Amino acid sequence: MADEERIIVVEGCVEFSEKRLITARDVDSAIEATRSVPLPPMCELMDVRVLYFTVDGERTRDPEGMEGKRLVMVAEMITEIPETPDCAFRG
């Protein structure tokens, strides 16, 4: 049997103490926050695809230069579940 691929939609968030301009470093922090979302058991991360960002609830593809207090990245995590007899996750 072949390995099974799953797509999981996840969010990563960074918040600031006050409203300010979003920088490239902030975007990198949101990406890292999203990549650190725990995966189900037995899943291996294959790829992360950005769907969109939000800045204080406003949806955008490129948040850099926008002003806000909360930056969220919504992404698809492409995972693979190796086909093994003892694979417990079938979610």
PDB file of N, CA and C in Angstrom:
ATOM      1  N   MET A   1       0.836  -1.189   0.000  1.00  0.00           N
ATOM      2  CA  MET A   1       0.000   0.000   0.000  1.00  0.00           C
ATOM      3  C   MET A   1       0.880   1.250   0.000  1.00  0.00           C
ATOM      4  N   ALA A   2       0.367   2.313  -0.580  1.00  0.00           N
ATOM      5  CA  ALA A   2       1.130   3.560  -0.688  1.00  0.00           C
ATOM      6  C   ALA A   2       0.951   4.416   0.556  1.00  0.00           C
ATOM      7  N   ASP A   3       1.880   5.362   0.734  1.00  0.00           N
ATOM      8  CA  ASP A   3       1.740   6.334   1.815  1.00  0.00           C
ATOM      9  C   ASP A   3       0.501   7.174   1.567  1.00  0.00           C
ATOM     10  N   GLU A   4      -0.097   7.664   2.636  1.00  0.00           N
ATOM     11  CA  GLU A   4      -1.316   8.457   2.539  1.00  0.00           C
ATOM     12  C   GLU A   4      -0.995   9.929   2.760  1.00  0.00           C
ATOM     13  N   GLU A   5      -1.460  10.796   1.858  1.00  0.00           N
ATOM     14  CA  GLU A   5      -1.225  12.237   1.976  1.00  0.00           C
ATOM     15  C   GLU A   5      -2.446  12.900   2.595  1.00  0.00           C
ATOM     16  N   ARG A   6      -2.217  13.837   3.505  1.00  0.00           N
ATOM     17  CA  ARG A   6      -3.287  14.595   4.148  1.00  0.00           C
ATOM     18  C   ARG A   6      -2.980  16.080   4.038  1.00  0.00           C
ATOM     19  N   ILE A   7      -4.032  16.883   3.943  1.00  0.00           N
ATOM     20  CA  ILE A   7      -3.897  18.337   3.975  1.00  0.00           C
ATOM     21  C   ILE A   7      -4.599  18.824   5.233  1.00  0.00           C
ATOM     22  N   ILE A   8      -3.868  19.558   6.054  1.00  0.00           N
ATOM     23  CA  ILE A   8      -4.399  20.084   7.307  1.00  0.00           C
ATOM     24  C   ILE A   8      -4.297  21.605   7.248  1.00  0.00           C
ATOM     25  N   VAL A   9      -5.415  22.302   7.463  1.00  0.00           N
ATOM     26  CA  VAL A   9      -5.401  23.766   7.475  1.00  0.00           C
ATOM     27  C   VAL A   9      -5.094  24.217   8.903  1.00  0.00           C
ATOM     28  N   VAL A  10      -4.058  25.071   9.036  1.00  0.00           N
ATOM     29  CA  VAL A  10      -3.609  25.537  10.353  1.00  0.00           C
ATOM     30  C   VAL A  10      -3.436  27.051  10.351  1.00  0.00           C
ATOM     31  N   GLU A  11      -3.386  27.611  11.552  1.00  0.00           N
ATOM     32  CA  GLU A  11      -3.146  29.048  11.732  1.00  0.00           C
ATOM     33  C   GLU A  11      -1.989  29.255  12.688  1.00  0.00           C
ATOM     34  N   GLY A  12      -1.167  30.239  12.385  1.00  0.00           N
ATOM     35  CA  GLY A  12      -0.122  30.689  13.286  1.00  0.00           C
ATOM     36  C   GLY A  12      -0.311  32.179  13.519  1.00  0.00           C
ATOM     37  N   CYS A  13      -0.032  32.624  14.731  1.00  0.00           N
ATOM     38  CA  CYS A  13      -0.347  34.008  15.088  1.00  0.00           C
ATOM     39  C   CYS A  13       0.813  34.657  15.831  1.00  0.00           C
ATOM     40  N   VAL A  14       1.014  35.943  15.558  1.00  0.00           N
ATOM     41  CA  VAL A  14       1.900  36.775  16.360  1.00  0.00           C
ATOM     42  C   VAL A  14       1.118  38.032  16.738  1.00  0.00           C
ATOM     43  N   GLU A  15       1.274  38.434  17.990  1.00  0.00           N
ATOM     44  CA  GLU A  15       0.577  39.627  18.479  1.00  0.00           C
ATOM     45  C   GLU A  15       1.592  40.612  19.030  1.00  0.00           C
ATOM     46  N   PHE A  16       1.257  41.876  18.901  1.00  0.00           N
ATOM     47  CA  PHE A  16       2.132  42.947  19.346  1.00  0.00           C
ATOM     48  C   PHE A  16       1.440  43.712  20.463  1.00  0.00           C
ATOM     49  N   SER A  17       2.211  44.365  21.308  1.00  0.00           N
ATOM     50  CA  SER A  17       1.636  45.094  22.441  1.00  0.00           C
ATOM     51  C   SER A  17       0.839  46.317  22.010  1.00  0.00           C
ATOM     52  N   GLU A  18       1.180  46.843  20.842  1.00  0.00           N
ATOM     53  CA  GLU A  18       0.428  47.985  20.306  1.00  0.00           C
ATOM     54  C   GLU A  18       0.417  47.918  18.789  1.00  0.00           C
ATOM     55  N   LYS A  19      -0.497  48.629  18.178  1.00  0.00           N
ATOM     56  CA  LYS A  19      -0.620  48.673  16.731  1.00  0.00           C
ATOM     57  C   LYS A  19       0.648  49.272  16.124  1.00  0.00           C
ATOM     58  N   ARG A  20       1.168  48.618  15.068  1.00  0.00           N
ATOM     59  CA  ARG A  20       2.378  49.097  14.398  1.00  0.00           C
ATOM     60  C   ARG A  20       2.464  48.519  12.998  1.00  0.00           C
ATOM     61  N   LEU A  21       3.452  48.986  12.214  1.00  0.00           N
ATOM     62  CA  LEU A  21       3.643  48.469  10.864  1.00  0.00           C
ATOM     63  C   LEU A  21       4.174  47.036  10.914  1.00  0.00           C
ATOM     64  N   ILE A  22       3.631  46.179  10.071  1.00  0.00           N
ATOM     65  CA  ILE A  22       4.067  44.792   9.960  1.00  0.00           C
ATOM     66  C   ILE A  22       5.320  44.753   9.081  1.00  0.00           C
ATOM     67  N   THR A  23       6.348  44.081   9.567  1.00  0.00           N
ATOM     68  CA  THR A  23       7.622  43.988   8.847  1.00  0.00           C
ATOM     69  C   THR A  23       7.808  42.574   8.284  1.00  0.00           C
ATOM     70  N   ALA A  24       8.840  42.422   7.462  1.00  0.00           N
ATOM     71  CA  ALA A  24       9.194  41.103   6.919  1.00  0.00           C
ATOM     72  C   ALA A  24       9.542  40.147   8.057  1.00  0.00           C
ATOM     73  N   ARG A  25      10.176  40.644   9.089  1.00  0.00           N
ATOM     74  CA  ARG A  25      10.519  39.813  10.253  1.00  0.00           C
ATOM     75  C   ARG A  25       9.240  39.307  10.947  1.00  0.00           C
ATOM     76  N   ASP A  26       8.215  40.154  11.027  1.00  0.00           N
ATOM     77  CA  ASP A  26       6.940  39.744  11.617  1.00  0.00           C
ATOM     78  C   ASP A  26       6.291  38.633  10.787  1.00  0.00           C
ATOM     79  N   VAL A  27       6.359  38.775   9.463  1.00  0.00           N
ATOM     80  CA  VAL A  27       5.821  37.744   8.575  1.00  0.00           C
ATOM     81  C   VAL A  27       6.568  36.433   8.798  1.00  0.00           C
ATOM     82  N   ASP A  28       7.902  36.491   8.914  1.00  0.00           N
ATOM     83  CA  ASP A  28       8.697  35.288   9.203  1.00  0.00           C
ATOM     84  C   ASP A  28       8.273  34.661  10.528  1.00  0.00           C
ATOM     85  N   SER A  29       7.990  35.488  11.528  1.00  0.00           N
ATOM     86  CA  SER A  29       7.549  34.974  12.833  1.00  0.00           C
ATOM     87  C   SER A  29       6.201  34.272  12.715  1.00  0.00           C
ATOM     88  N   ALA A  30       5.299  34.811  11.907  1.00  0.00           N
ATOM     89  CA  ALA A  30       3.996  34.169  11.697  1.00  0.00           C
ATOM     90  C   ALA A  30       4.160  32.833  10.974  1.00  0.00           C
ATOM     91  N   ILE A  31       5.078  32.795  10.022  1.00  0.00           N
ATOM     92  CA  ILE A  31       5.360  31.543   9.310  1.00  0.00           C
ATOM     93  C   ILE A  31       5.896  30.505  10.287  1.00  0.00           C
ATOM     94  N   GLU A  32       6.832  30.898  11.134  1.00  0.00           N
ATOM     95  CA  GLU A  32       7.385  29.965  12.118  1.00  0.00           C
ATOM     96  C   GLU A  32       6.326  29.498  13.107  1.00  0.00           C
ATOM     97  N   ALA A  33       5.452  30.398  13.531  1.00  0.00           N
ATOM     98  CA  ALA A  33       4.367  30.023  14.443  1.00  0.00           C
ATOM     99  C   ALA A  33       3.453  28.998  13.787  1.00  0.00           C
ATOM    100  N   THR A  34       3.201  29.156  12.508  1.00  0.00           N
ATOM    101  CA  THR A  34       2.350  28.211  11.788  1.00  0.00           C
ATOM    102  C   THR A  34       3.044  26.870  11.630  1.00  0.00           C
ATOM    103  N   ARG A  35       4.314  26.889  11.289  1.00  0.00           N
ATOM    104  CA  ARG A  35       5.070  25.637  11.105  1.00  0.00           C
ATOM    105  C   ARG A  35       5.236  24.865  12.411  1.00  0.00           C
ATOM    106  N   SER A  36       5.096  25.550  13.545  1.00  0.00           N
ATOM    107  CA  SER A  36       5.284  24.873  14.833  1.00  0.00           C
ATOM    108  C   SER A  36       3.997  24.250  15.374  1.00  0.00           C
ATOM    109  N   VAL A  37       2.892  24.375  14.637  1.00  0.00           N
ATOM    110  CA  VAL A  37       1.645  23.729  15.060  1.00  0.00           C
ATOM    111  C   VAL A  37       1.884  22.218  15.067  1.00  0.00           C
ATOM    112  N   PRO A  38       1.548  21.545  16.181  1.00  0.00           N
ATOM    113  CA  PRO A  38       1.804  20.101  16.252  1.00  0.00           C
ATOM    114  C   PRO A  38       0.979  19.314  15.232  1.00  0.00           C
ATOM    115  N   LEU A  39       1.606  18.311  14.644  1.00  0.00           N
ATOM    116  CA  LEU A  39       0.940  17.431  13.695  1.00  0.00           C
ATOM    117  C   LEU A  39       0.373  16.211  14.416  1.00  0.00           C
ATOM    118  N   PRO A  40      -0.635  15.576  13.819  1.00  0.00           N
ATOM    119  CA  PRO A  40      -1.128  14.325  14.401  1.00  0.00           C
ATOM    120  C   PRO A  40      -0.006  13.286  14.438  1.00  0.00           C
ATOM    121  N   PRO A  41      -0.138  12.298  15.315  1.00  0.00           N
ATOM    122  CA  PRO A  41       0.895  11.249  15.409  1.00  0.00           C
ATOM    123  C   PRO A  41       1.119  10.570  14.060  1.00  0.00           C
ATOM    124  N   MET A  42       2.336  10.213  13.803  1.00  0.00           N
ATOM    125  CA  MET A  42       2.763   9.465  12.621  1.00  0.00           C
ATOM    126  C   MET A  42       2.832  10.316  11.347  1.00  0.00           C
ATOM    127  N   CYS A  43       2.430  11.572  11.383  1.00  0.00           N
ATOM    128  CA  CYS A  43       2.461  12.411  10.185  1.00  0.00           C
ATOM    129  C   CYS A  43       3.846  13.015   9.993  1.00  0.00           C
ATOM    130  N   GLU A  44       4.243  13.088   8.747  1.00  0.00           N
ATOM    131  CA  GLU A  44       5.492  13.747   8.387  1.00  0.00           C
ATOM    132  C   GLU A  44       5.149  14.966   7.532  1.00  0.00           C
ATOM    133  N   LEU A  45       5.718  16.118   7.877  1.00  0.00           N
ATOM    134  CA  LEU A  45       5.459  17.346   7.127  1.00  0.00           C
ATOM    135  C   LEU A  45       6.192  17.299   5.791  1.00  0.00           C
ATOM    136  N   MET A  46       5.447  17.510   4.701  1.00  0.00           N
ATOM    137  CA  MET A  46       6.033  17.493   3.367  1.00  0.00           C
ATOM    138  C   MET A  46       6.167  18.910   2.802  1.00  0.00           C
ATOM    139  N   ASP A  47       5.148  19.757   3.055  1.00  0.00           N
ATOM    140  CA  ASP A  47       5.153  21.096   2.479  1.00  0.00           C
ATOM    141  C   ASP A  47       4.174  21.978   3.249  1.00  0.00           C
ATOM    142  N   VAL A  48       4.398  23.287   3.204  1.00  0.00           N
ATOM    143  CA  VAL A  48       3.479  24.267   3.776  1.00  0.00           C
ATOM    144  C   VAL A  48       3.136  25.252   2.672  1.00  0.00           C
ATOM    145  N   ARG A  49       1.842  25.468   2.449  1.00  0.00           N
ATOM    146  CA  ARG A  49       1.381  26.408   1.424  1.00  0.00           C
ATOM    147  C   ARG A  49       0.574  27.512   2.089  1.00  0.00           C
ATOM    148  N   VAL A  50       1.024  28.735   1.926  1.00  0.00           N
ATOM    149  CA  VAL A  50       0.314  29.881   2.494  1.00  0.00           C
ATOM    150  C   VAL A  50      -1.004  30.066   1.742  1.00  0.00           C
ATOM    151  N   LEU A  51      -2.103  30.151   2.488  1.00  0.00           N
ATOM    152  CA  LEU A  51      -3.393  30.464   1.876  1.00  0.00           C
ATOM    153  C   LEU A  51      -3.624  31.969   1.900  1.00  0.00           C
ATOM    154  N   TYR A  52      -3.447  32.572   3.091  1.00  0.00           N
ATOM    155  CA  TYR A  52      -3.589  34.022   3.239  1.00  0.00           C
ATOM    156  C   TYR A  52      -3.147  34.433   4.631  1.00  0.00           C
ATOM    157  N   PHE A  53      -3.036  35.723   4.844  1.00  0.00           N
ATOM    158  CA  PHE A  53      -2.755  36.322   6.145  1.00  0.00           C
ATOM    159  C   PHE A  53      -3.957  37.154   6.548  1.00  0.00           C
ATOM    160  N   THR A  54      -4.060  37.460   7.830  1.00  0.00           N
ATOM    161  CA  THR A  54      -4.982  38.495   8.282  1.00  0.00           C
ATOM    162  C   THR A  54      -4.216  39.429   9.211  1.00  0.00           C
ATOM    163  N   VAL A  55      -4.549  40.706   9.119  1.00  0.00           N
ATOM    164  CA  VAL A  55      -4.015  41.724  10.015  1.00  0.00           C
ATOM    165  C   VAL A  55      -5.223  42.340  10.706  1.00  0.00           C
ATOM    166  N   ASP A  56      -5.327  42.100  11.998  1.00  0.00           N
ATOM    167  CA  ASP A  56      -6.487  42.563  12.774  1.00  0.00           C
ATOM    168  C   ASP A  56      -7.796  42.173  12.090  1.00  0.00           C
ATOM    169  N   GLY A  57      -7.834  40.951  11.557  1.00  0.00           N
ATOM    170  CA  GLY A  57      -9.045  40.426  10.937  1.00  0.00           C
ATOM    171  C   GLY A  57      -9.211  40.740   9.462  1.00  0.00           C
ATOM    172  N   GLU A  58      -8.388  41.613   8.913  1.00  0.00           N
ATOM    173  CA  GLU A  58      -8.475  41.964   7.486  1.00  0.00           C
ATOM    174  C   GLU A  58      -7.612  41.009   6.668  1.00  0.00           C
ATOM    175  N   ARG A  59      -8.242  40.312   5.749  1.00  0.00           N
ATOM    176  CA  ARG A  59      -7.562  39.310   4.936  1.00  0.00           C
ATOM    177  C   ARG A  59      -6.685  39.964   3.868  1.00  0.00           C
ATOM    178  N   THR A  60      -5.468  39.393   3.682  1.00  0.00           N
ATOM    179  CA  THR A  60      -4.532  39.923   2.691  1.00  0.00           C
ATOM    180  C   THR A  60      -3.574  38.827   2.247  1.00  0.00           C
ATOM    181  N   ARG A  61      -2.987  38.989   1.098  1.00  0.00           N
ATOM    182  CA  ARG A  61      -1.949  38.061   0.634  1.00  0.00           C
ATOM    183  C   ARG A  61      -0.562  38.518   1.086  1.00  0.00           C
ATOM    184  N   ASP A  62      -0.402  39.833   1.282  1.00  0.00           N
ATOM    185  CA  ASP A  62       0.902  40.383   1.660  1.00  0.00           C
ATOM    186  C   ASP A  62       0.720  41.407   2.778  1.00  0.00           C
ATOM    187  N   PRO A  63       0.957  41.011   4.027  1.00  0.00           N
ATOM    188  CA  PRO A  63       0.715  41.910   5.150  1.00  0.00           C
ATOM    189  C   PRO A  63       1.829  42.923   5.408  1.00  0.00           C
ATOM    190  N   GLU A  64       2.983  42.729   4.786  1.00  0.00           N
ATOM    191  CA  GLU A  64       4.111  43.629   5.045  1.00  0.00           C
ATOM    192  C   GLU A  64       3.731  45.067   4.696  1.00  0.00           C
ATOM    193  N   GLY A  65       3.965  45.981   5.644  1.00  0.00           N
ATOM    194  CA  GLY A  65       3.655  47.384   5.443  1.00  0.00           C
ATOM    195  C   GLY A  65       2.280  47.791   5.954  1.00  0.00           C
ATOM    196  N   MET A  66       1.443  46.791   6.284  1.00  0.00           N
ATOM    197  CA  MET A  66       0.136  47.115   6.853  1.00  0.00           C
ATOM    198  C   MET A  66       0.310  47.447   8.332  1.00  0.00           C
ATOM    199  N   GLU A  67      -0.636  48.146   8.899  1.00  0.00           N
ATOM    200  CA  GLU A  67      -0.585  48.481  10.322  1.00  0.00           C
ATOM    201  C   GLU A  67      -1.562  47.594  11.081  1.00  0.00           C
ATOM    202  N   GLY A  68      -1.085  47.030  12.187  1.00  0.00           N
ATOM    203  CA  GLY A  68      -1.958  46.178  12.976  1.00  0.00           C
ATOM    204  C   GLY A  68      -1.325  45.732  14.269  1.00  0.00           C
ATOM    205  N   LYS A  69      -2.123  45.028  15.052  1.00  0.00           N
ATOM    206  CA  LYS A  69      -1.696  44.515  16.352  1.00  0.00           C
ATOM    207  C   LYS A  69      -1.612  42.990  16.363  1.00  0.00           C
ATOM    208  N   ARG A  70      -2.327  42.347  15.420  1.00  0.00           N
ATOM    209  CA  ARG A  70      -2.381  40.885  15.392  1.00  0.00           C
ATOM    210  C   ARG A  70      -2.232  40.393  13.953  1.00  0.00           C
ATOM    211  N   LEU A  71      -1.215  39.551  13.726  1.00  0.00           N
ATOM    212  CA  LEU A  71      -0.936  38.986  12.406  1.00  0.00           C
ATOM    213  C   LEU A  71      -1.158  37.479  12.464  1.00  0.00           C
ATOM    214  N   VAL A  72      -2.019  36.987  11.590  1.00  0.00           N
ATOM    215  CA  VAL A  72      -2.316  35.556  11.528  1.00  0.00           C
ATOM    216  C   VAL A  72      -1.990  35.055  10.127  1.00  0.00           C
ATOM    217  N   MET A  73      -1.352  33.889  10.064  1.00  0.00           N
ATOM    218  CA  MET A  73      -1.108  33.221   8.788  1.00  0.00           C
ATOM    219  C   MET A  73      -1.961  31.964   8.752  1.00  0.00           C
ATOM    220  N   VAL A  74      -2.693  31.778   7.678  1.00  0.00           N
ATOM    221  CA  VAL A  74      -3.490  30.569   7.469  1.00  0.00           C
ATOM    222  C   VAL A  74      -2.817  29.802   6.332  1.00  0.00           C
ATOM    223  N   ALA A  75      -2.546  28.527   6.581  1.00  0.00           N
ATOM    224  CA  ALA A  75      -1.802  27.733   5.603  1.00  0.00           C
ATOM    225  C   ALA A  75      -2.312  26.303   5.564  1.00  0.00           C
ATOM    226  N   GLU A  76      -1.972  25.628   4.480  1.00  0.00           N
ATOM    227  CA  GLU A  76      -2.199  24.189   4.369  1.00  0.00           C
ATOM    228  C   GLU A  76      -0.884  23.494   4.669  1.00  0.00           C
ATOM    229  N   MET A  77      -0.928  22.518   5.556  1.00  0.00           N
ATOM    230  CA  MET A  77       0.226  21.666   5.793  1.00  0.00           C
ATOM    231  C   MET A  77      -0.033  20.369   5.041  1.00  0.00           C
ATOM    232  N   ILE A  78       0.859  20.074   4.115  1.00  0.00           N
ATOM    233  CA  ILE A  78       0.757  18.830   3.373  1.00  0.00           C
ATOM    234  C   ILE A  78       1.561  17.797   4.150  1.00  0.00           C
ATOM    235  N   THR A  79       0.882  16.760   4.602  1.00  0.00           N
ATOM    236  CA  THR A  79       1.540  15.742   5.412  1.00  0.00           C
ATOM    237  C   THR A  79       1.435  14.390   4.729  1.00  0.00           C
ATOM    238  N   GLU A  80       2.273  13.504   5.168  1.00  0.00           N
ATOM    239  CA  GLU A  80       2.254  12.144   4.658  1.00  0.00           C
ATOM    240  C   GLU A  80       2.232  11.204   5.850  1.00  0.00           C
ATOM    241  N   ILE A  81       1.393  10.203   5.767  1.00  0.00           N
ATOM    242  CA  ILE A  81       1.330   9.178   6.807  1.00  0.00           C
ATOM    243  C   ILE A  81       1.908   7.902   6.200  1.00  0.00           C
ATOM    244  N   PRO A  82       3.069   7.483   6.681  1.00  0.00           N
ATOM    245  CA  PRO A  82       3.650   6.254   6.132  1.00  0.00           C
ATOM    246  C   PRO A  82       2.706   5.077   6.367  1.00  0.00           C
ATOM    247  N   GLU A  83       2.552   4.260   5.372  1.00  0.00           N
ATOM    248  CA  GLU A  83       1.685   3.089   5.476  1.00  0.00           C
ATOM    249  C   GLU A  83       2.421   1.990   6.230  1.00  0.00           C
ATOM    250  N   THR A  84       2.040   1.797   7.477  1.00  0.00           N
ATOM    251  CA  THR A  84       2.635   0.760   8.309  1.00  0.00           C
ATOM    252  C   THR A  84       1.517  -0.001   9.019  1.00  0.00           C
ATOM    253  N   PRO A  85       1.736  -1.246   9.364  1.00  0.00           N
ATOM    254  CA  PRO A  85       0.691  -2.039  10.030  1.00  0.00           C
ATOM    255  C   PRO A  85       0.241  -1.448  11.358  1.00  0.00           C
ATOM    256  N   ASP A  86       1.127  -0.763  12.068  1.00  0.00           N
ATOM    257  CA  ASP A  86       0.768  -0.239  13.391  1.00  0.00           C
ATOM    258  C   ASP A  86       0.377   1.248  13.348  1.00  0.00           C
ATOM    259  N   CYS A  87       0.061   1.784  12.169  1.00  0.00           N
ATOM    260  CA  CYS A  87      -0.317   3.191  12.044  1.00  0.00           C
ATOM    261  C   CYS A  87      -1.667   3.419  12.707  1.00  0.00           C
ATOM    262  N   ALA A  88      -1.676   4.209  13.784  1.00  0.00           N
ATOM    263  CA  ALA A  88      -2.881   4.402  14.581  1.00  0.00           C
ATOM    264  C   ALA A  88      -3.762   5.537  14.074  1.00  0.00           C
ATOM    265  N   PHE A  89      -3.200   6.524  13.390  1.00  0.00           N
ATOM    266  CA  PHE A  89      -3.964   7.714  12.973  1.00  0.00           C
ATOM    267  C   PHE A  89      -4.593   7.494  11.611  1.00  0.00           C
ATOM    268  N   ARG A  90      -5.883   7.662  11.541  1.00  0.00           N
ATOM    269  CA  ARG A  90      -6.586   7.571  10.264  1.00  0.00           C
ATOM    270  C   ARG A  90      -7.600   8.695  10.120  1.00  0.00           C
ATOM    271  N   GLY A  91      -7.437   9.792  10.912  1.00  0.00           N
ATOM    272  CA  GLY A  91      -8.337  10.920  11.004  1.00  0.00           C
ATOM    273  C   GLY A  91      -8.919  11.454   9.799  1.00  0.00           C
TER     274      GLY A  91
END
